[in-house]
Amino acid sequence: MKDVAARAGVGLKTVSRVVNGEPGVTPDTERRVQEAITALGFRRNDSARILRKGRTASIGLVLEDLADPFYAPLNRAVEEVARAHGALLINGSSAEDPERERELALAFCARRVDGLIVIPAGDDHRYLEPEITAGIATVFVDRPAGRLAADVVLSDSFGGARDGVAHLVAHGHRRIGFIGDQAHIHTATERLRGYHAAMRAAGLPVDESWVSLGPTVPERVRAAAEAMLSGPRPVTALFAGNNRVTVTAVRVIAAAARPVALVGFDDFELADLLSPAVTVVAQDPARLGRTAAERLFRRLDGVTEPPRRVELPTRLIPRGSGELPPAEG
């Protein structure tokens, strides 16, 4: 800074004001300082700035899987909000492993991030209590925190699944299968609850063989779908609990001997170009991320109200696969 000040013919305080975007500098003086900065290749010492202000201007985001297409727009939305607040986003994947989630979150805290946005893998988040007490703002997204009172932003998984299954019922289906994620995951249990609510409202029984929860790897989903579609009285429609399940279900249905109706939770790329195009219950992952990030920065700005639960609506998009009539045989 001394070199910049000498070259621009100003004091150190003036250089500091220009570098930190503070008022009180004339346009001509700011131009001379910026020219000196460019000529000398000056970079602000953020480590010293952090020690002085106690804030790192960074936030951490713990996702389930950065490679999952659902999380890409969510991640981008968080990044855009962080950028608008002059903050850097650091992220990592938990791979649906509670211990890895804990390690990541605490590693971000050890690097003194100002706040955390967490998509939970575990069901006990009391390990974050000391960090929150120490001033690290924390917001959960997609799933609520376990055993911890904290802000959370969710999609209406229950209502979305209920509406999707009711849509299949309205098109004449009475034997509807449900294939979802693992039972300990909040969104999976909420979507299963929505499925049961729709079937119950229609006065329809649910055979235990019509429901399958578990890892969303193709092998498991394929086996579950093929079992539901076989036998003397197979299901005539499937409700898929997330986009990964839907993609595998599309492949199984394509090889089936008869048409099978399909509604999937989560939209996915090219869903509208398949034949038939896939009917989905769409979330808005970008809005989830943006809402969670805005909530986080409200906390960082000093808002001290009690933890809030924000639930965003879903949207049923009929495209053809969910409107197929039952193929009895």
Short mmCIF file of C-alpha atoms in Angstrom, two decimals:
data_model
loop_
_atom_site.label_atom_id
_atom_site.label_comp_id
_atom_site.label_asym_id
_atom_site.label_seq_id
_atom_site.Cartn_x
_atom_site.Cartn_y
_atom_site.Cartn_z
CA MET A 1 0.00 0.00 0.00
CA LYS A 2 2.93 2.34 0.68
CA ASP A 3 4.17 1.80 -2.90
CA VAL A 4 0.70 2.51 -4.31
CA ALA A 5 0.37 5.63 -2.16
CA ALA A 6 3.79 6.93 -3.23
CA ARG A 7 3.13 6.30 -6.93
CA ALA A 8 -0.32 7.95 -6.79
CA GLY A 9 0.86 10.81 -4.59
CA VAL A 10 -1.71 10.16 -1.85
CA GLY A 11 -1.80 8.95 1.75
CA LEU A 12 -2.27 5.38 2.95
CA LYS A 13 -5.79 6.14 4.17
CA THR A 14 -6.81 7.22 0.67
CA VAL A 15 -5.50 3.96 -0.79
CA SER A 16 -7.43 2.04 1.87
CA ARG A 17 -10.64 3.90 1.00
CA VAL A 18 -10.27 3.13 -2.70
CA VAL A 19 -9.44 -0.55 -2.13
CA ASN A 20 -12.37 -1.04 0.25
CA GLY A 21 -14.86 1.00 -1.80
CA GLU A 22 -15.34 3.63 0.90
CA PRO A 23 -16.59 7.18 0.18
CA GLY A 24 -14.58 10.39 0.52
CA VAL A 25 -12.31 10.08 -2.54
CA THR A 26 -12.59 12.33 -5.60
CA PRO A 27 -12.91 10.65 -9.01
CA ASP A 28 -9.51 11.99 -10.12
CA THR A 29 -7.79 10.69 -7.00
CA GLU A 30 -9.52 7.31 -7.31
CA ARG A 31 -8.35 7.10 -10.93
CA ARG A 32 -4.72 7.77 -9.93
CA VAL A 33 -4.88 5.16 -7.19
CA GLN A 34 -6.42 2.56 -9.51
CA GLU A 35 -3.74 3.24 -12.12
CA ALA A 36 -1.05 2.74 -9.48
CA ILE A 37 -2.71 -0.49 -8.31
CA THR A 38 -2.76 -1.80 -11.88
CA ALA A 39 0.83 -0.77 -12.59
CA LEU A 40 2.19 -2.35 -9.40
CA GLY A 41 -0.04 -5.47 -9.43
CA PHE A 42 -1.30 -4.71 -5.91
CA ARG A 43 -3.67 -7.20 -4.25
CA ARG A 44 -5.51 -6.55 -1.01
CA ASN A 45 -4.32 -8.65 1.95
CA ASP A 46 -7.57 -10.41 2.89
CA SER A 47 -5.95 -12.29 5.78
CA ALA A 48 -5.16 -9.01 7.51
CA ARG A 49 -8.63 -7.70 6.70
CA ILE A 50 -10.21 -10.80 8.27
CA LEU A 51 -8.19 -10.39 11.45
CA ARG A 52 -9.24 -6.75 11.67
CA LYS A 53 -12.96 -7.15 10.91
CA GLY A 54 -13.62 -10.66 12.21
CA ARG A 55 -15.52 -11.63 9.03
CA THR A 56 -14.20 -13.75 6.17
CA ALA A 57 -16.81 -12.74 3.57
CA SER A 58 -17.30 -16.42 2.77
CA ILE A 59 -20.06 -18.99 3.29
CA GLY A 60 -20.05 -22.77 3.13
CA LEU A 61 -22.58 -24.94 1.26
CA VAL A 62 -22.87 -28.66 2.06
CA LEU A 63 -24.72 -30.49 -0.73
CA GLU A 64 -25.67 -34.11 -1.17
CA ASP A 65 -23.94 -34.47 -4.54
CA LEU A 66 -22.52 -31.69 -6.72
CA ALA A 67 -22.91 -33.98 -9.75
CA ASP A 68 -26.69 -34.31 -9.28
CA PRO A 69 -28.46 -32.07 -11.84
CA PHE A 70 -31.00 -31.03 -9.18
CA TYR A 71 -28.32 -29.31 -7.11
CA ALA A 72 -26.63 -27.38 -9.94
CA PRO A 73 -29.22 -24.54 -10.11
CA LEU A 74 -29.48 -24.51 -6.31
CA ASN A 75 -25.72 -24.11 -6.01
CA ARG A 76 -25.66 -21.40 -8.67
CA ALA A 77 -28.44 -19.44 -6.96
CA VAL A 78 -26.60 -19.52 -3.62
CA GLU A 79 -23.43 -18.38 -5.38
CA GLU A 80 -25.20 -15.45 -7.05
CA VAL A 81 -26.69 -14.24 -3.76
CA ALA A 82 -23.31 -14.61 -2.05
CA ARG A 83 -21.64 -12.65 -4.86
CA ALA A 84 -24.21 -9.87 -4.55
CA HIS A 85 -23.21 -9.61 -0.88
CA GLY A 86 -19.51 -9.58 -1.67
CA ALA A 87 -18.98 -13.09 -0.31
CA LEU A 88 -17.22 -16.17 -1.65
CA LEU A 89 -18.98 -19.54 -1.77
CA ILE A 90 -17.16 -22.74 -0.73
CA ASN A 91 -18.99 -26.01 -1.30
CA GLY A 92 -18.65 -29.77 -0.95
CA SER A 93 -20.62 -33.01 -1.26
CA SER A 94 -21.66 -35.19 1.66
CA ALA A 95 -22.51 -38.19 -0.58
CA GLU A 96 -25.53 -38.75 1.72
CA ASP A 97 -23.08 -39.73 4.51
CA PRO A 98 -23.87 -38.10 7.89
CA GLU A 99 -20.26 -38.34 9.08
CA ARG A 100 -18.97 -36.74 5.89
CA GLU A 101 -21.58 -33.99 6.22
CA ARG A 102 -20.36 -33.32 9.77
CA GLU A 103 -16.70 -33.28 8.68
CA LEU A 104 -17.42 -30.85 5.85
CA ALA A 105 -19.53 -28.49 7.94
CA LEU A 106 -16.97 -28.36 10.74
CA ALA A 107 -14.12 -27.96 8.25
CA PHE A 108 -15.88 -24.89 6.83
CA CYS A 109 -16.35 -23.58 10.37
CA ALA A 110 -12.66 -24.14 11.12
CA ARG A 111 -11.89 -21.93 8.11
CA ARG A 112 -14.03 -19.26 9.71
CA VAL A 113 -16.84 -19.01 7.17
CA ASP A 114 -19.44 -16.46 8.21
CA GLY A 115 -22.36 -18.80 7.57
CA LEU A 116 -23.43 -22.28 6.50
CA ILE A 117 -26.13 -23.63 4.20
CA VAL A 118 -26.60 -27.35 4.75
CA ILE A 119 -28.58 -30.01 2.90
CA PRO A 120 -28.70 -32.57 5.70
CA ALA A 121 -27.52 -36.13 5.33
CA GLY A 122 -27.85 -36.96 9.02
CA ASP A 123 -30.64 -36.61 11.58
CA ASP A 124 -28.71 -35.07 14.48
CA HIS A 125 -27.20 -31.62 14.00
CA ARG A 126 -26.46 -30.75 17.58
CA TYR A 127 -22.77 -30.79 16.65
CA LEU A 128 -23.39 -27.34 15.14
CA GLU A 129 -24.71 -25.79 18.36
CA PRO A 130 -21.27 -24.49 19.49
CA GLU A 131 -20.65 -23.01 16.03
CA ILE A 132 -24.04 -21.27 15.93
CA THR A 133 -23.49 -19.97 19.47
CA ALA A 134 -20.12 -18.63 18.30
CA GLY A 135 -21.91 -16.61 15.62
CA ILE A 136 -21.91 -18.77 12.48
CA ALA A 137 -25.31 -18.25 10.83
CA THR A 138 -26.82 -21.53 9.62
CA VAL A 139 -29.72 -22.32 7.30
CA PHE A 140 -30.87 -25.80 6.23
CA VAL A 141 -32.36 -26.40 2.82
CA ASP A 142 -34.37 -29.23 1.18
CA ARG A 143 -34.59 -31.08 4.53
CA PRO A 144 -34.94 -29.83 8.11
CA ALA A 145 -32.20 -30.06 10.73
CA GLY A 146 -32.30 -32.93 13.18
CA ARG A 147 -32.60 -32.14 16.90
CA LEU A 148 -31.66 -28.52 16.31
CA ALA A 149 -33.83 -25.40 16.00
CA ALA A 150 -32.70 -23.61 12.83
CA ASP A 151 -34.02 -21.87 9.72
CA VAL A 152 -35.05 -24.27 6.95
CA VAL A 153 -36.27 -23.83 3.38
CA LEU A 154 -38.17 -26.77 1.87
CA SER A 155 -40.27 -27.75 -1.10
CA ASP A 156 -43.75 -29.13 -0.41
CA SER A 157 -42.80 -32.78 -0.89
CA PHE A 158 -45.98 -34.08 0.72
CA GLY A 159 -48.33 -31.91 -1.31
CA GLY A 160 -46.44 -32.44 -4.55
CA ALA A 161 -46.51 -36.23 -4.26
CA ARG A 162 -50.17 -36.19 -3.24
CA ASP A 163 -51.03 -34.12 -6.31
CA GLY A 164 -48.98 -36.33 -8.63
CA VAL A 165 -50.60 -39.54 -7.43
CA ALA A 166 -54.07 -37.93 -7.47
CA HIS A 167 -53.38 -37.03 -11.11
CA LEU A 168 -52.81 -40.71 -11.92
CA VAL A 169 -55.99 -41.64 -10.03
CA ALA A 170 -57.93 -39.04 -12.02
CA HIS A 171 -56.79 -40.77 -15.21
CA GLY A 172 -58.27 -44.07 -14.12
CA HIS A 173 -55.40 -45.80 -12.31
CA ARG A 174 -56.14 -47.90 -9.25
CA ARG A 175 -52.89 -49.89 -8.91
CA ILE A 176 -50.10 -47.34 -8.56
CA GLY A 177 -46.57 -48.16 -7.52
CA PHE A 178 -44.27 -45.85 -5.53
CA ILE A 179 -40.47 -46.03 -5.81
CA GLY A 180 -38.58 -43.64 -3.58
CA ASP A 181 -35.29 -42.83 -1.89
CA GLN A 182 -34.04 -44.21 1.42
CA ALA A 183 -36.48 -44.21 4.34
CA HIS A 184 -34.34 -42.03 6.64
CA ILE A 185 -34.41 -39.13 4.16
CA HIS A 186 -37.02 -36.51 5.02
CA THR A 187 -38.10 -35.85 1.42
CA ALA A 188 -38.54 -39.57 0.74
CA THR A 189 -40.82 -40.10 3.74
CA GLU A 190 -42.82 -36.95 2.97
CA ARG A 191 -43.38 -38.05 -0.63
CA LEU A 192 -44.40 -41.51 0.52
CA ARG A 193 -46.82 -39.86 2.96
CA GLY A 194 -48.27 -37.86 0.06
CA TYR A 195 -48.69 -41.06 -1.97
CA HIS A 196 -50.59 -42.76 0.84
CA ALA A 197 -52.74 -39.65 1.38
CA ALA A 198 -53.80 -39.58 -2.28
CA MET A 199 -54.58 -43.29 -2.34
CA ARG A 200 -56.52 -43.02 0.90
CA ALA A 201 -58.49 -40.01 -0.35
CA ALA A 202 -59.48 -42.03 -3.42
CA GLY A 203 -60.54 -44.99 -1.28
CA LEU A 204 -57.85 -47.20 -2.84
CA PRO A 205 -55.95 -49.95 -1.01
CA VAL A 206 -52.15 -50.07 -1.15
CA ASP A 207 -50.51 -53.46 -1.51
CA GLU A 208 -47.13 -53.60 0.25
CA SER A 209 -45.55 -54.87 -2.97
CA TRP A 210 -46.42 -51.55 -4.62
CA VAL A 211 -44.02 -49.54 -2.40
CA SER A 212 -40.24 -49.63 -2.52
CA LEU A 213 -37.78 -47.36 -0.71
CA GLY A 214 -34.01 -47.62 -0.91
CA PRO A 215 -30.88 -46.34 -2.62
CA THR A 216 -31.60 -44.72 -5.97
CA VAL A 217 -28.91 -46.67 -7.83
CA PRO A 218 -30.25 -47.99 -11.17
CA GLU A 219 -29.93 -51.67 -10.19
CA ARG A 220 -32.18 -51.32 -7.15
CA VAL A 221 -34.74 -49.12 -8.90
CA ARG A 222 -34.85 -51.40 -11.96
CA ALA A 223 -35.48 -54.46 -9.83
CA ALA A 224 -38.26 -52.71 -7.91
CA ALA A 225 -39.97 -51.42 -11.07
CA GLU A 226 -39.76 -54.78 -12.85
CA ALA A 227 -41.26 -56.54 -9.82
CA MET A 228 -44.18 -54.10 -9.70
CA LEU A 229 -44.83 -54.45 -13.42
CA SER A 230 -44.85 -58.26 -13.38
CA GLY A 231 -47.23 -60.85 -11.98
CA PRO A 232 -50.92 -61.49 -12.58
CA ARG A 233 -52.05 -58.02 -11.39
CA PRO A 234 -49.20 -55.58 -12.04
CA VAL A 235 -49.42 -51.88 -11.31
CA THR A 236 -50.63 -49.77 -14.22
CA ALA A 237 -48.78 -46.63 -13.16
CA LEU A 238 -45.63 -45.62 -11.31
CA PHE A 239 -44.87 -42.59 -9.16
CA ALA A 240 -41.11 -41.97 -9.00
CA GLY A 241 -39.80 -40.25 -5.87
CA ASN A 242 -37.01 -38.24 -7.51
CA ASN A 243 -35.32 -37.57 -10.85
CA ARG A 244 -32.81 -40.44 -10.54
CA VAL A 245 -35.63 -42.90 -9.94
CA THR A 246 -37.61 -41.44 -12.84
CA VAL A 247 -34.77 -41.87 -15.34
CA THR A 248 -34.41 -45.58 -14.50
CA ALA A 249 -38.20 -46.02 -14.52
CA VAL A 250 -38.34 -44.56 -18.05
CA ARG A 251 -35.87 -47.20 -19.22
CA VAL A 252 -37.83 -50.04 -17.58
CA ILE A 253 -41.16 -48.82 -18.97
CA ALA A 254 -39.67 -48.55 -22.47
CA ALA A 255 -39.02 -52.29 -22.38
CA ALA A 256 -42.38 -53.21 -20.82
CA ALA A 257 -44.92 -55.29 -22.72
CA ARG A 258 -47.70 -52.76 -22.18
CA PRO A 259 -47.98 -48.98 -21.69
CA VAL A 260 -47.36 -47.81 -18.13
CA ALA A 261 -48.24 -44.35 -16.88
CA LEU A 262 -45.51 -42.43 -15.07
CA VAL A 263 -45.29 -39.30 -12.93
CA GLY A 264 -41.91 -38.29 -11.51
CA PHE A 265 -41.00 -35.95 -8.68
CA ASP A 266 -38.40 -33.42 -9.96
CA ASP A 267 -38.07 -32.27 -13.53
CA PHE A 268 -35.02 -33.35 -15.51
CA GLU A 269 -33.28 -32.50 -18.76
CA LEU A 270 -34.95 -33.82 -21.94
CA ALA A 271 -38.04 -35.00 -20.01
CA ASP A 272 -40.18 -33.05 -22.48
CA LEU A 273 -38.52 -34.67 -25.52
CA LEU A 274 -39.12 -38.32 -24.64
CA SER A 275 -42.03 -40.25 -26.12
CA PRO A 276 -44.28 -39.90 -24.32
CA ALA A 277 -42.90 -36.81 -22.62
CA VAL A 278 -42.63 -37.29 -18.86
CA THR A 279 -45.20 -35.75 -16.54
CA VAL A 280 -43.46 -34.36 -13.46
CA VAL A 281 -44.00 -32.64 -10.14
CA ALA A 282 -41.48 -29.84 -10.51
CA GLN A 283 -39.60 -28.15 -7.72
CA ASP A 284 -37.72 -24.89 -8.18
CA PRO A 285 -34.19 -25.67 -6.95
CA ALA A 286 -32.92 -22.21 -7.89
CA ARG A 287 -35.62 -20.62 -5.74
CA LEU A 288 -34.75 -23.01 -2.90
CA GLY A 289 -31.12 -21.94 -3.05
CA ARG A 290 -31.89 -18.26 -3.44
CA THR A 291 -34.39 -18.24 -0.56
CA ALA A 292 -31.98 -20.09 1.73
CA ALA A 293 -29.09 -17.77 0.85
CA GLU A 294 -31.17 -14.64 1.35
CA ARG A 295 -32.28 -16.01 4.69
CA LEU A 296 -28.65 -16.63 5.65
CA PHE A 297 -27.57 -13.09 4.81
CA ARG A 298 -30.51 -11.70 6.78
CA ARG A 299 -29.06 -13.52 9.76
CA LEU A 300 -25.61 -12.18 8.99
CA ASP A 301 -27.08 -8.68 8.84
CA GLY A 302 -28.30 -9.06 12.41
CA VAL A 303 -31.87 -10.38 12.18
CA THR A 304 -32.54 -12.19 15.48
CA GLU A 305 -36.10 -13.52 15.03
CA PRO A 306 -36.90 -17.17 15.95
CA PRO A 307 -36.00 -19.89 13.41
CA ARG A 308 -38.39 -20.00 10.46
CA ARG A 309 -39.64 -22.84 8.27
CA VAL A 310 -40.26 -21.72 4.68
CA GLU A 311 -42.07 -24.20 2.42
CA LEU A 312 -42.15 -23.51 -1.32
CA PRO A 313 -44.88 -24.88 -3.60
CA THR A 314 -44.37 -27.48 -6.31
CA ARG A 315 -45.97 -27.54 -9.75
CA LEU A 316 -47.51 -30.45 -11.68
CA ILE A 317 -46.49 -30.38 -15.35
CA PRO A 318 -48.64 -32.75 -17.50
CA ARG A 319 -46.73 -33.87 -20.59
CA GLY A 320 -48.19 -37.22 -21.63
CA SER A 321 -46.75 -40.07 -19.55
CA GLY A 322 -48.97 -39.30 -16.57
CA GLU A 323 -52.10 -39.08 -18.73
CA LEU A 324 -51.94 -42.57 -20.23
CA PRO A 325 -55.02 -44.67 -19.34
CA PRO A 326 -54.63 -47.99 -17.52
CA ALA A 327 -53.64 -50.88 -19.76
CA GLU A 328 -55.52 -53.78 -18.24
CA GLY A 329 -54.51 -57.28 -19.12
#
